[in-house]
CSV table of C-alpha atoms in Angstrom, one decimal:
chain,number,residue,atom,x,y,z
V,1,UNK,CA,107.7,80.7,102.0
V,2,UNK,CA,105.9,82.1,98.9
V,3,UNK,CA,107.1,85.4,97.4
V,4,UNK,CA,105.1,88.5,96.8
V,5,UNK,CA,104.6,90.1,93.5
V,6,UNK,CA,105.0,93.9,93.3
V,7,UNK,CA,102.7,95.3,90.5
V,8,UNK,CA,103.0,98.7,88.9
V,9,UNK,CA,99.7,100.1,87.7
V,10,UNK,CA,99.2,102.6,84.8
V,11,UNK,CA,99.5,106.2,85.8
V,12,UNK,CA,97.9,108.9,83.6
V,13,UNK,CA,98.8,111.7,86.0
V,14,UNK,CA,102.6,111.6,86.5
V,15,UNK,CA,105.2,112.0,83.8
V,16,UNK,CA,106.6,108.8,82.3
V,17,UNK,CA,110.2,109.6,83.3
V,18,UNK,CA,109.1,110.3,86.9
V,19,UNK,CA,107.5,106.9,87.1
V,20,UNK,CA,110.5,105.1,85.5
V,21,UNK,CA,112.9,106.9,87.9
V,22,UNK,CA,110.8,105.8,90.8
V,23,UNK,CA,111.0,102.2,89.6
V,24,UNK,CA,114.8,102.5,89.4
V,25,UNK,CA,115.0,104.0,92.9
V,26,UNK,CA,112.5,101.8,94.8
V,27,UNK,CA,112.5,98.5,92.9
V,28,UNK,CA,116.2,98.7,92.1
V,29,UNK,CA,115.9,97.9,88.5
V,30,UNK,CA,118.2,99.2,85.8
V,31,UNK,CA,116.9,102.2,83.8
V,32,UNK,CA,116.3,100.1,80.7
V,33,UNK,CA,114.3,97.5,82.6
V,34,UNK,CA,112.4,100.3,84.5
V,35,UNK,CA,111.5,101.9,81.2
V,36,UNK,CA,110.2,98.6,79.8
V,37,UNK,CA,108.1,98.0,82.8
V,38,UNK,CA,106.7,101.5,82.8
V,39,UNK,CA,105.8,101.1,79.1
V,40,UNK,CA,104.1,97.8,79.9
V,41,UNK,CA,102.1,99.3,82.7
V,42,UNK,CA,101.1,102.2,80.4
V,43,UNK,CA,100.0,99.9,77.5
V,44,UNK,CA,98.4,97.0,79.4
V,45,UNK,CA,97.4,98.6,82.7
V,46,UNK,CA,99.8,96.7,85.0
V,47,UNK,CA,103.4,95.4,85.0
V,48,UNK,CA,105.2,93.0,87.3
V,49,UNK,CA,108.2,94.8,88.8
V,50,UNK,CA,109.6,92.0,91.0
V,51,UNK,CA,108.9,89.2,93.3
V,52,UNK,CA,110.3,89.5,96.8
V,53,UNK,CA,109.5,88.7,100.5
V,54,UNK,CA,106.4,90.3,102.0
V,55,UNK,CA,108.1,92.9,104.2
V,56,UNK,CA,110.1,94.3,101.2
V,57,UNK,CA,107.0,94.2,99.0
V,58,UNK,CA,105.1,96.2,101.6
V,59,UNK,CA,108.0,98.8,101.9
V,60,UNK,CA,108.2,99.2,98.1
V,61,UNK,CA,104.4,99.7,97.9
V,62,UNK,CA,104.6,102.4,100.6
V,63,UNK,CA,107.5,104.2,98.9
V,64,UNK,CA,105.6,104.3,95.6
V,65,UNK,CA,102.4,105.5,97.4
V,66,UNK,CA,104.4,108.3,99.0
V,67,UNK,CA,105.0,109.7,95.5
V,68,UNK,CA,101.4,109.3,94.4
V,69,UNK,CA,102.0,106.2,92.3
V,70,UNK,CA,99.9,103.0,92.4
V,71,UNK,CA,101.6,99.8,93.2
V,72,UNK,CA,99.9,96.7,94.6
V,73,UNK,CA,101.2,93.5,96.1
V,74,UNK,CA,99.9,90.0,96.0
V,75,UNK,CA,101.1,86.5,96.6
V,76,UNK,CA,103.1,85.3,93.7
V,77,UNK,CA,101.7,82.4,91.7
């Protein structure tokens, strides 16, 4: 069963710390990792948050969307 990549996209609307805290809450990353991924998304346009099973990826995507943040999912390579 292939995993699903959860991708955080750059956000020019919300505050940086709000995005990073959302990553901690929904993707369950440590704050340092969340900050790094948020910086990566800001600088390059997108950052891989994690690879997981499809149902969890869809849930995480919905949680981010509920806060107005853009996360997409796709089959992991």
